[in-house]
Amino acid sequence: MTFRKVDGMAPVEGSEKWLAAARTAMNIEARAIAEAAVQLDGNLCEAVRLILDHPGKVIVSGIGKSGHIARKIVATLCSTGTPAVFLHPAEAAHGDLGVCEAGDPALIISKSGATAELIQIAPVLREFRSPLIGILGNRVSPLAAQMDVVLDASVSREADPENLAPTASATVALAIGDALAVALMQAKDFKAEDFHRFHPGGWLGHGLRQTAGQTMHSGEDVAWIRPEDSLKQVVIAMSRHSLGAACVVDDSGRLAGLITEGDLRRALEKADDIRSLQAADVMTKKPVTIGPELRLMDALRVMEDRPSQISVLPVVSGEDGRCLGLLRLHDIFRAG
């Protein structure tokens, strides 16, 4: 096995074993998630129903590693349309129960199912008439006996060599929490527009909110070319409008083709005499196009989710086929 040098340093003795251990850990966790997916059954649907039946929030609780997982699940639920709050089981008895309201479903996370703080809080949550949903690593545990619904988070082994550290078990608990959140999204018919309402800032918010029509270059910013224009005219126009491409349009403004800097280079490589070449000779006649209403996030997928990535897209009206402008990859990232 060969290793790439990092920061000028040679591979350390024994690093092959480290890499093998790391890969083994990831494979164990991947198998554990796959097994947990098979184990999902009607209990997950019942958990979804219990949450949907209550108009309020979900209380999520766990301690230790399970507490960290619980906080992440809270974040996922909140961002996907299901209000949720984290309740620390040890702090609950010291005033934090004030966050609970009658009927709030409670999601309890524990690997062992025997965590004392969680066992003590379960009867208290019952006083709030809270349905109890457990993501538990042990279906025959004291906590499992108190739950209305149990989602099986058991694993055959942890990912570390000594089978001690909560690795695979924590990963499976997180994956089940994500699965529950996604199932709730499906049940609520949660769309990208809804997602945007909870993510107005950052790249995700910009990508969901802004459209190609709002971000594209248009008018005098774009190099507009006729099919019969000479190659020299094309080069001059692209030099004056440095967007990396020129739109070739007919008399009605409909897109006839696209000329990129790559098209120019290929034309120079193939032709012995370029003086007679016209735009129609070098353009891409059926370029990939998008509509002005397309969200930037989706435009980015059009550019990148393909065998050969592209960095500029003509924006074309769906009504009459007129070319409205150009959207560059750089424009998408600048907008974010």
Short mmCIF file of N, CA, C and O in Angstrom, two decimals, residues 122-219:
data_model
loop_
_atom_site.label_atom_id
_atom_site.label_comp_id
_atom_site.label_asym_id
_atom_site.label_seq_id
_atom_site.Cartn_x
_atom_site.Cartn_y
_atom_site.Cartn_z
N ALA A 122 -39.04 9.23 33.27
CA ALA A 122 -40.16 8.69 32.50
C ALA A 122 -41.50 8.82 33.23
O ALA A 122 -42.49 9.29 32.63
N PRO A 123 -41.62 8.43 34.51
CA PRO A 123 -42.90 8.60 35.20
C PRO A 123 -43.33 10.06 35.33
O PRO A 123 -44.52 10.37 35.31
N VAL A 124 -42.35 10.95 35.45
CA VAL A 124 -42.67 12.38 35.55
C VAL A 124 -43.28 12.87 34.23
O VAL A 124 -44.26 13.64 34.23
N LEU A 125 -42.71 12.41 33.12
CA LEU A 125 -43.27 12.80 31.83
C LEU A 125 -44.68 12.24 31.65
O LEU A 125 -45.52 12.86 30.98
N ARG A 126 -44.94 11.09 32.26
CA ARG A 126 -46.29 10.53 32.21
C ARG A 126 -47.31 11.46 32.84
O ARG A 126 -48.47 11.54 32.42
N GLU A 127 -46.87 12.19 33.88
CA GLU A 127 -47.76 13.14 34.55
C GLU A 127 -48.18 14.26 33.60
O GLU A 127 -49.21 14.90 33.81
N PHE A 128 -47.35 14.50 32.57
CA PHE A 128 -47.69 15.49 31.55
C PHE A 128 -48.50 14.87 30.40
O PHE A 128 -48.73 15.52 29.39
N ARG A 129 -48.89 13.61 30.59
CA ARG A 129 -49.63 12.85 29.56
C ARG A 129 -48.83 12.79 28.26
O ARG A 129 -49.38 12.87 27.16
N SER A 130 -47.53 12.63 28.40
CA SER A 130 -46.64 12.58 27.23
C SER A 130 -46.54 11.14 26.71
O SER A 130 -46.16 10.24 27.46
N PRO A 131 -46.84 10.92 25.44
CA PRO A 131 -46.51 9.61 24.84
C PRO A 131 -44.99 9.44 24.85
O PRO A 131 -44.26 10.38 24.53
N LEU A 132 -44.51 8.26 25.19
CA LEU A 132 -43.08 8.02 25.31
C LEU A 132 -42.59 7.14 24.16
O LEU A 132 -43.10 6.02 23.96
N ILE A 133 -41.61 7.66 23.43
CA ILE A 133 -41.01 6.95 22.30
C ILE A 133 -39.54 6.72 22.63
O ILE A 133 -38.83 7.67 22.97
N GLY A 134 -39.08 5.49 22.56
CA GLY A 134 -37.69 5.20 22.89
C GLY A 134 -36.87 4.78 21.69
O GLY A 134 -37.31 3.95 20.89
N ILE A 135 -35.70 5.38 21.55
CA ILE A 135 -34.68 4.86 20.62
C ILE A 135 -33.67 4.16 21.52
O ILE A 135 -32.80 4.80 22.13
N LEU A 136 -33.81 2.86 21.63
CA LEU A 136 -33.11 2.11 22.67
C LEU A 136 -32.26 0.99 22.08
O LEU A 136 -32.67 0.32 21.12
N GLY A 137 -31.10 0.77 22.69
CA GLY A 137 -30.24 -0.31 22.28
C GLY A 137 -30.58 -1.64 22.91
O GLY A 137 -29.94 -2.64 22.61
N ASN A 138 -31.59 -1.65 23.79
CA ASN A 138 -32.00 -2.88 24.47
C ASN A 138 -33.52 -2.88 24.59
O ASN A 138 -34.09 -2.10 25.35
N ARG A 139 -34.17 -3.76 23.86
CA ARG A 139 -35.64 -3.80 23.83
C ARG A 139 -36.24 -4.44 25.07
O ARG A 139 -37.45 -4.34 25.29
N VAL A 140 -35.43 -5.12 25.89
CA VAL A 140 -35.95 -5.76 27.10
C VAL A 140 -35.33 -5.12 28.34
O VAL A 140 -34.92 -5.81 29.28
N SER A 141 -35.28 -3.82 28.33
CA SER A 141 -34.66 -3.07 29.41
C SER A 141 -35.73 -2.37 30.26
O SER A 141 -36.90 -2.29 29.87
N PRO A 142 -35.35 -1.85 31.43
CA PRO A 142 -36.31 -1.11 32.26
C PRO A 142 -36.95 0.07 31.53
O PRO A 142 -38.14 0.32 31.70
N LEU A 143 -36.17 0.78 30.72
CA LEU A 143 -36.74 1.91 29.98
C LEU A 143 -37.73 1.42 28.92
O LEU A 143 -38.79 2.03 28.72
N ALA A 144 -37.39 0.33 28.25
CA ALA A 144 -38.27 -0.19 27.20
C ALA A 144 -39.64 -0.52 27.77
O ALA A 144 -40.67 -0.34 27.11
N ALA A 145 -39.66 -1.02 29.01
CA ALA A 145 -40.93 -1.38 29.64
C ALA A 145 -41.82 -0.18 29.89
O ALA A 145 -43.05 -0.31 30.02
N GLN A 146 -41.24 1.03 29.94
CA GLN A 146 -42.02 2.23 30.21
C GLN A 146 -42.44 2.97 28.94
O GLN A 146 -43.21 3.93 29.02
N MET A 147 -41.92 2.55 27.80
CA MET A 147 -42.20 3.26 26.55
C MET A 147 -43.52 2.82 25.93
O MET A 147 -43.95 1.68 26.08
N ASP A 148 -44.15 3.73 25.20
CA ASP A 148 -45.31 3.39 24.37
C ASP A 148 -44.86 2.76 23.06
O ASP A 148 -45.53 1.89 22.51
N VAL A 149 -43.73 3.25 22.54
CA VAL A 149 -43.17 2.76 21.29
C VAL A 149 -41.66 2.65 21.45
O VAL A 149 -41.02 3.55 22.00
N VAL A 150 -41.09 1.54 20.97
CA VAL A 150 -39.65 1.35 21.02
C VAL A 150 -39.12 1.20 19.59
O VAL A 150 -39.60 0.35 18.83
N LEU A 151 -38.14 2.01 19.25
CA LEU A 151 -37.43 1.88 17.98
C LEU A 151 -36.10 1.20 18.29
O LEU A 151 -35.30 1.70 19.08
N ASP A 152 -35.88 0.06 17.66
CA ASP A 152 -34.76 -0.80 17.99
C ASP A 152 -33.44 -0.24 17.47
O ASP A 152 -33.22 -0.17 16.26
N ALA A 153 -32.56 0.16 18.39
CA ALA A 153 -31.25 0.70 18.03
C ALA A 153 -30.13 -0.23 18.48
O ALA A 153 -29.00 0.21 18.70
N SER A 154 -30.43 -1.50 18.61
CA SER A 154 -29.42 -2.45 19.05
C SER A 154 -28.40 -2.71 17.95
O SER A 154 -28.71 -2.62 16.76
N VAL A 155 -27.17 -3.01 18.34
CA VAL A 155 -26.11 -3.32 17.38
C VAL A 155 -25.42 -4.61 17.83
O VAL A 155 -25.38 -4.93 19.02
N SER A 156 -24.85 -5.33 16.88
CA SER A 156 -24.17 -6.58 17.21
C SER A 156 -22.83 -6.34 17.88
O SER A 156 -22.37 -7.15 18.69
N ARG A 157 -22.19 -5.21 17.57
CA ARG A 157 -20.94 -4.83 18.21
C ARG A 157 -20.65 -3.37 17.93
O ARG A 157 -21.19 -2.77 17.00
N GLU A 158 -19.78 -2.81 18.78
CA GLU A 158 -19.31 -1.46 18.55
C GLU A 158 -18.19 -1.48 17.51
O GLU A 158 -17.69 -2.54 17.13
N ALA A 159 -17.78 -0.31 17.07
CA ALA A 159 -16.82 -0.24 15.97
C ALA A 159 -15.37 -0.28 16.42
O ALA A 159 -14.47 -0.48 15.60
N ASP A 160 -15.11 -0.09 17.73
CA ASP A 160 -13.72 -0.11 18.18
C ASP A 160 -13.25 -1.54 18.41
O ASP A 160 -14.06 -2.45 18.61
N PRO A 161 -11.95 -1.79 18.37
CA PRO A 161 -11.42 -3.16 18.47
C PRO A 161 -11.83 -3.88 19.76
O PRO A 161 -11.99 -5.10 19.77
N GLU A 162 -12.02 -3.12 20.85
CA GLU A 162 -12.36 -3.74 22.12
C GLU A 162 -13.87 -3.83 22.34
O GLU A 162 -14.30 -4.30 23.40
N ASN A 163 -14.66 -3.35 21.38
CA ASN A 163 -16.12 -3.41 21.50
C ASN A 163 -16.61 -2.70 22.76
O ASN A 163 -17.49 -3.19 23.49
N LEU A 164 -16.04 -1.53 23.01
CA LEU A 164 -16.36 -0.79 24.23
C LEU A 164 -16.99 0.58 23.97
O LEU A 164 -18.02 0.92 24.57
N ALA A 165 -16.36 1.37 23.11
CA ALA A 165 -16.79 2.77 22.94
C ALA A 165 -18.12 2.85 22.19
O ALA A 165 -18.33 2.13 21.22
N PRO A 166 -19.03 3.71 22.64
CA PRO A 166 -20.32 3.88 21.94
C PRO A 166 -20.10 4.53 20.58
O PRO A 166 -20.13 5.74 20.44
N THR A 167 -19.83 3.71 19.60
CA THR A 167 -19.55 4.18 18.24
C THR A 167 -20.68 3.76 17.30
O THR A 167 -21.49 4.59 16.90
N ALA A 168 -20.75 2.49 17.00
CA ALA A 168 -21.83 2.01 16.13
C ALA A 168 -23.19 2.26 16.75
O ALA A 168 -24.14 2.64 16.06
N SER A 169 -23.31 2.09 18.06
CA SER A 169 -24.60 2.30 18.73
C SER A 169 -25.05 3.75 18.64
O SER A 169 -26.22 4.05 18.40
N ALA A 170 -24.10 4.68 18.81
CA ALA A 170 -24.45 6.10 18.71
C ALA A 170 -24.82 6.46 17.27
O ALA A 170 -25.76 7.23 17.03
N THR A 171 -24.08 5.89 16.31
CA THR A 171 -24.38 6.16 14.90
C THR A 171 -25.77 5.66 14.52
O THR A 171 -26.52 6.33 13.81
N VAL A 172 -26.11 4.46 14.99
CA VAL A 172 -27.43 3.90 14.68
C VAL A 172 -28.53 4.73 15.32
O VAL A 172 -29.57 5.00 14.69
N ALA A 173 -28.33 5.17 16.57
CA ALA A 173 -29.35 6.01 17.21
C ALA A 173 -29.58 7.30 16.43
O ALA A 173 -30.72 7.74 16.24
N LEU A 174 -28.49 7.90 15.96
CA LEU A 174 -28.60 9.12 15.16
C LEU A 174 -29.33 8.84 13.85
O LEU A 174 -30.20 9.62 13.43
N ALA A 175 -28.98 7.73 13.21
CA ALA A 175 -29.62 7.39 11.93
C ALA A 175 -31.12 7.15 12.11
O ALA A 175 -31.93 7.56 11.27
N ILE A 176 -31.52 6.52 13.20
CA ILE A 176 -32.95 6.29 13.45
C ILE A 176 -33.65 7.63 13.71
O ILE A 176 -34.77 7.85 13.26
N GLY A 177 -32.97 8.52 14.43
CA GLY A 177 -33.55 9.85 14.63
C GLY A 177 -33.74 10.59 13.32
O GLY A 177 -34.78 11.22 13.08
N ASP A 178 -32.75 10.49 12.43
CA ASP A 178 -32.88 11.10 11.11
C ASP A 178 -34.01 10.44 10.32
O ASP A 178 -34.76 11.12 9.61
N ALA A 179 -34.11 9.11 10.44
CA ALA A 179 -35.17 8.39 9.72
C ALA A 179 -36.55 8.84 10.21
O ALA A 179 -37.48 9.02 9.40
N LEU A 180 -36.68 9.05 11.51
CA LEU A 180 -37.95 9.54 12.05
C LEU A 180 -38.26 10.93 11.53
O LEU A 180 -39.41 11.23 11.14
N ALA A 181 -37.25 11.80 11.48
CA ALA A 181 -37.45 13.16 10.97
C ALA A 181 -37.87 13.14 9.50
O ALA A 181 -38.77 13.89 9.09
N VAL A 182 -37.25 12.27 8.71
CA VAL A 182 -37.58 12.18 7.29
C VAL A 182 -38.99 11.63 7.10
O VAL A 182 -39.74 12.09 6.23
N ALA A 183 -39.36 10.65 7.92
CA ALA A 183 -40.71 10.10 7.83
C ALA A 183 -41.75 11.17 8.17
O ALA A 183 -42.82 11.25 7.55
N LEU A 184 -41.43 12.02 9.14
CA LEU A 184 -42.33 13.13 9.48
C LEU A 184 -42.41 14.14 8.34
O LEU A 184 -43.49 14.68 8.06
N MET A 185 -41.29 14.40 7.67
CA MET A 185 -41.31 15.27 6.50
C MET A 185 -42.25 14.72 5.44
O MET A 185 -43.05 15.45 4.84
N GLN A 186 -42.17 13.41 5.22
CA GLN A 186 -43.03 12.77 4.23
C GLN A 186 -44.49 12.88 4.64
O GLN A 186 -45.37 13.18 3.83
N ALA A 187 -44.76 12.65 5.92
CA ALA A 187 -46.14 12.70 6.41
C ALA A 187 -46.73 14.09 6.31
O ALA A 187 -47.93 14.26 6.07
N LYS A 188 -45.88 15.11 6.49
CA LYS A 188 -46.34 16.50 6.45
C LYS A 188 -46.26 17.10 5.06
O LYS A 188 -46.61 18.27 4.86
N ASP A 189 -45.78 16.33 4.08
CA ASP A 189 -45.56 16.83 2.73
C ASP A 189 -44.67 18.07 2.77
O ASP A 189 -44.95 19.09 2.15
N PHE A 190 -43.58 17.96 3.50
CA PHE A 190 -42.64 19.06 3.71
C PHE A 190 -41.83 19.27 2.44
O PHE A 190 -41.14 18.37 1.98
N LYS A 191 -41.90 20.47 1.85
CA LYS A 191 -41.28 20.77 0.57
C LYS A 191 -40.07 21.70 0.73
O LYS A 191 -39.81 22.21 1.82
N ALA A 192 -39.39 21.92 -0.37
CA ALA A 192 -38.23 22.81 -0.35
C ALA A 192 -38.62 24.22 0.10
O ALA A 192 -37.86 24.90 0.79
N GLU A 193 -39.83 24.65 -0.28
CA GLU A 193 -40.29 25.97 0.12
C GLU A 193 -40.42 26.06 1.64
O GLU A 193 -40.11 27.09 2.25
N ASP A 194 -40.88 24.97 2.25
CA ASP A 194 -40.98 24.94 3.72
C ASP A 194 -39.58 24.94 4.33
O ASP A 194 -39.33 25.61 5.34
N PHE A 195 -38.68 24.18 3.72
CA PHE A 195 -37.31 24.11 4.23
C PHE A 195 -36.67 25.48 4.22
O PHE A 195 -35.95 25.85 5.15
N HIS A 196 -36.94 26.25 3.17
CA HIS A 196 -36.36 27.59 3.06
C HIS A 196 -36.79 28.48 4.21
O HIS A 196 -36.02 29.30 4.71
N ARG A 197 -38.04 28.33 4.67
CA ARG A 197 -38.53 29.19 5.76
C ARG A 197 -37.72 29.02 7.03
O ARG A 197 -37.60 29.95 7.84
N PHE A 198 -37.14 27.83 7.22
CA PHE A 198 -36.36 27.58 8.42
C PHE A 198 -34.86 27.78 8.19
O PHE A 198 -34.07 27.63 9.13
N HIS A 199 -34.45 28.11 6.97
CA HIS A 199 -33.03 28.30 6.64
C HIS A 199 -32.86 29.57 5.80
O HIS A 199 -32.38 29.51 4.67
N PRO A 200 -33.25 30.74 6.31
CA PRO A 200 -33.17 31.95 5.48
C PRO A 200 -31.76 32.46 5.27
O PRO A 200 -31.53 33.25 4.36
N GLY A 201 -30.80 32.03 6.08
CA GLY A 201 -29.45 32.55 5.96
C GLY A 201 -28.48 31.54 5.40
O GLY A 201 -28.79 30.36 5.25
N GLY A 202 -27.26 32.01 5.07
CA GLY A 202 -26.23 31.12 4.57
C GLY A 202 -26.49 30.65 3.16
O GLY A 202 -27.43 31.07 2.48
N TRP A 203 -25.62 29.74 2.69
CA TRP A 203 -25.73 29.25 1.32
C TRP A 203 -27.05 28.53 1.09
O TRP A 203 -27.69 28.69 0.06
N LEU A 204 -27.48 27.73 2.07
CA LEU A 204 -28.71 26.97 1.88
C LEU A 204 -29.89 27.91 1.68
O LEU A 204 -30.72 27.72 0.80
N GLY A 205 -29.94 28.97 2.50
CA GLY A 205 -31.03 29.93 2.35
C GLY A 205 -30.99 30.66 1.03
O GLY A 205 -32.00 30.80 0.35
N HIS A 206 -29.79 31.10 0.62
CA HIS A 206 -29.67 31.78 -0.67
C HIS A 206 -30.01 30.85 -1.82
O HIS A 206 -30.69 31.22 -2.77
N GLY A 207 -29.51 29.61 -1.72
CA GLY A 207 -29.74 28.66 -2.81
C GLY A 207 -31.19 28.30 -2.99
O GLY A 207 -31.63 28.00 -4.10
N LEU A 208 -31.95 28.33 -1.90
CA LEU A 208 -33.37 28.01 -1.98
C LEU A 208 -34.22 29.23 -2.32
O LEU A 208 -35.31 29.11 -2.85
N ARG A 209 -33.71 30.42 -1.99
CA ARG A 209 -34.51 31.62 -2.17
C ARG A 209 -34.27 32.28 -3.53
O ARG A 209 -35.22 32.69 -4.21
N GLN A 210 -33.01 32.41 -3.93
CA GLN A 210 -32.71 33.13 -5.16
C GLN A 210 -32.85 32.23 -6.39
O GLN A 210 -32.63 31.02 -6.33
N THR A 211 -33.21 32.85 -7.50
CA THR A 211 -33.42 32.11 -8.74
C THR A 211 -32.38 32.51 -9.78
O THR A 211 -31.66 33.51 -9.64
N ALA A 212 -32.34 31.72 -10.84
CA ALA A 212 -31.41 32.02 -11.93
C ALA A 212 -31.71 33.38 -12.55
O ALA A 212 -30.81 34.15 -12.89
N GLY A 213 -33.00 33.69 -12.70
CA GLY A 213 -33.38 34.97 -13.29
C GLY A 213 -32.95 36.16 -12.47
O GLY A 213 -32.67 37.23 -13.01
N GLN A 214 -32.88 35.99 -11.14
CA GLN A 214 -32.47 37.09 -10.27
C GLN A 214 -30.95 37.26 -10.24
O GLN A 214 -30.45 38.34 -9.90
N THR A 215 -30.22 36.22 -10.59
CA THR A 215 -28.77 36.22 -10.42
C THR A 215 -28.01 36.32 -11.73
O THR A 215 -26.85 36.74 -11.76
N MET A 216 -28.64 35.99 -12.84
CA MET A 216 -27.95 35.91 -14.14
C MET A 216 -27.46 37.27 -14.64
O MET A 216 -27.91 38.33 -14.18
N HIS A 217 -26.54 37.23 -15.59
CA HIS A 217 -26.12 38.42 -16.33
C HIS A 217 -27.05 38.55 -17.55
O HIS A 217 -27.38 37.56 -18.20
N SER A 218 -27.42 39.77 -17.84
CA SER A 218 -28.34 39.98 -18.96
C SER A 218 -28.01 41.29 -19.66
O SER A 218 -27.10 42.03 -19.25
N GLY A 219 -28.74 41.59 -20.73
CA GLY A 219 -28.58 42.86 -21.43
C GLY A 219 -27.18 43.09 -21.95
O GLY A 219 -26.56 42.20 -22.55
#
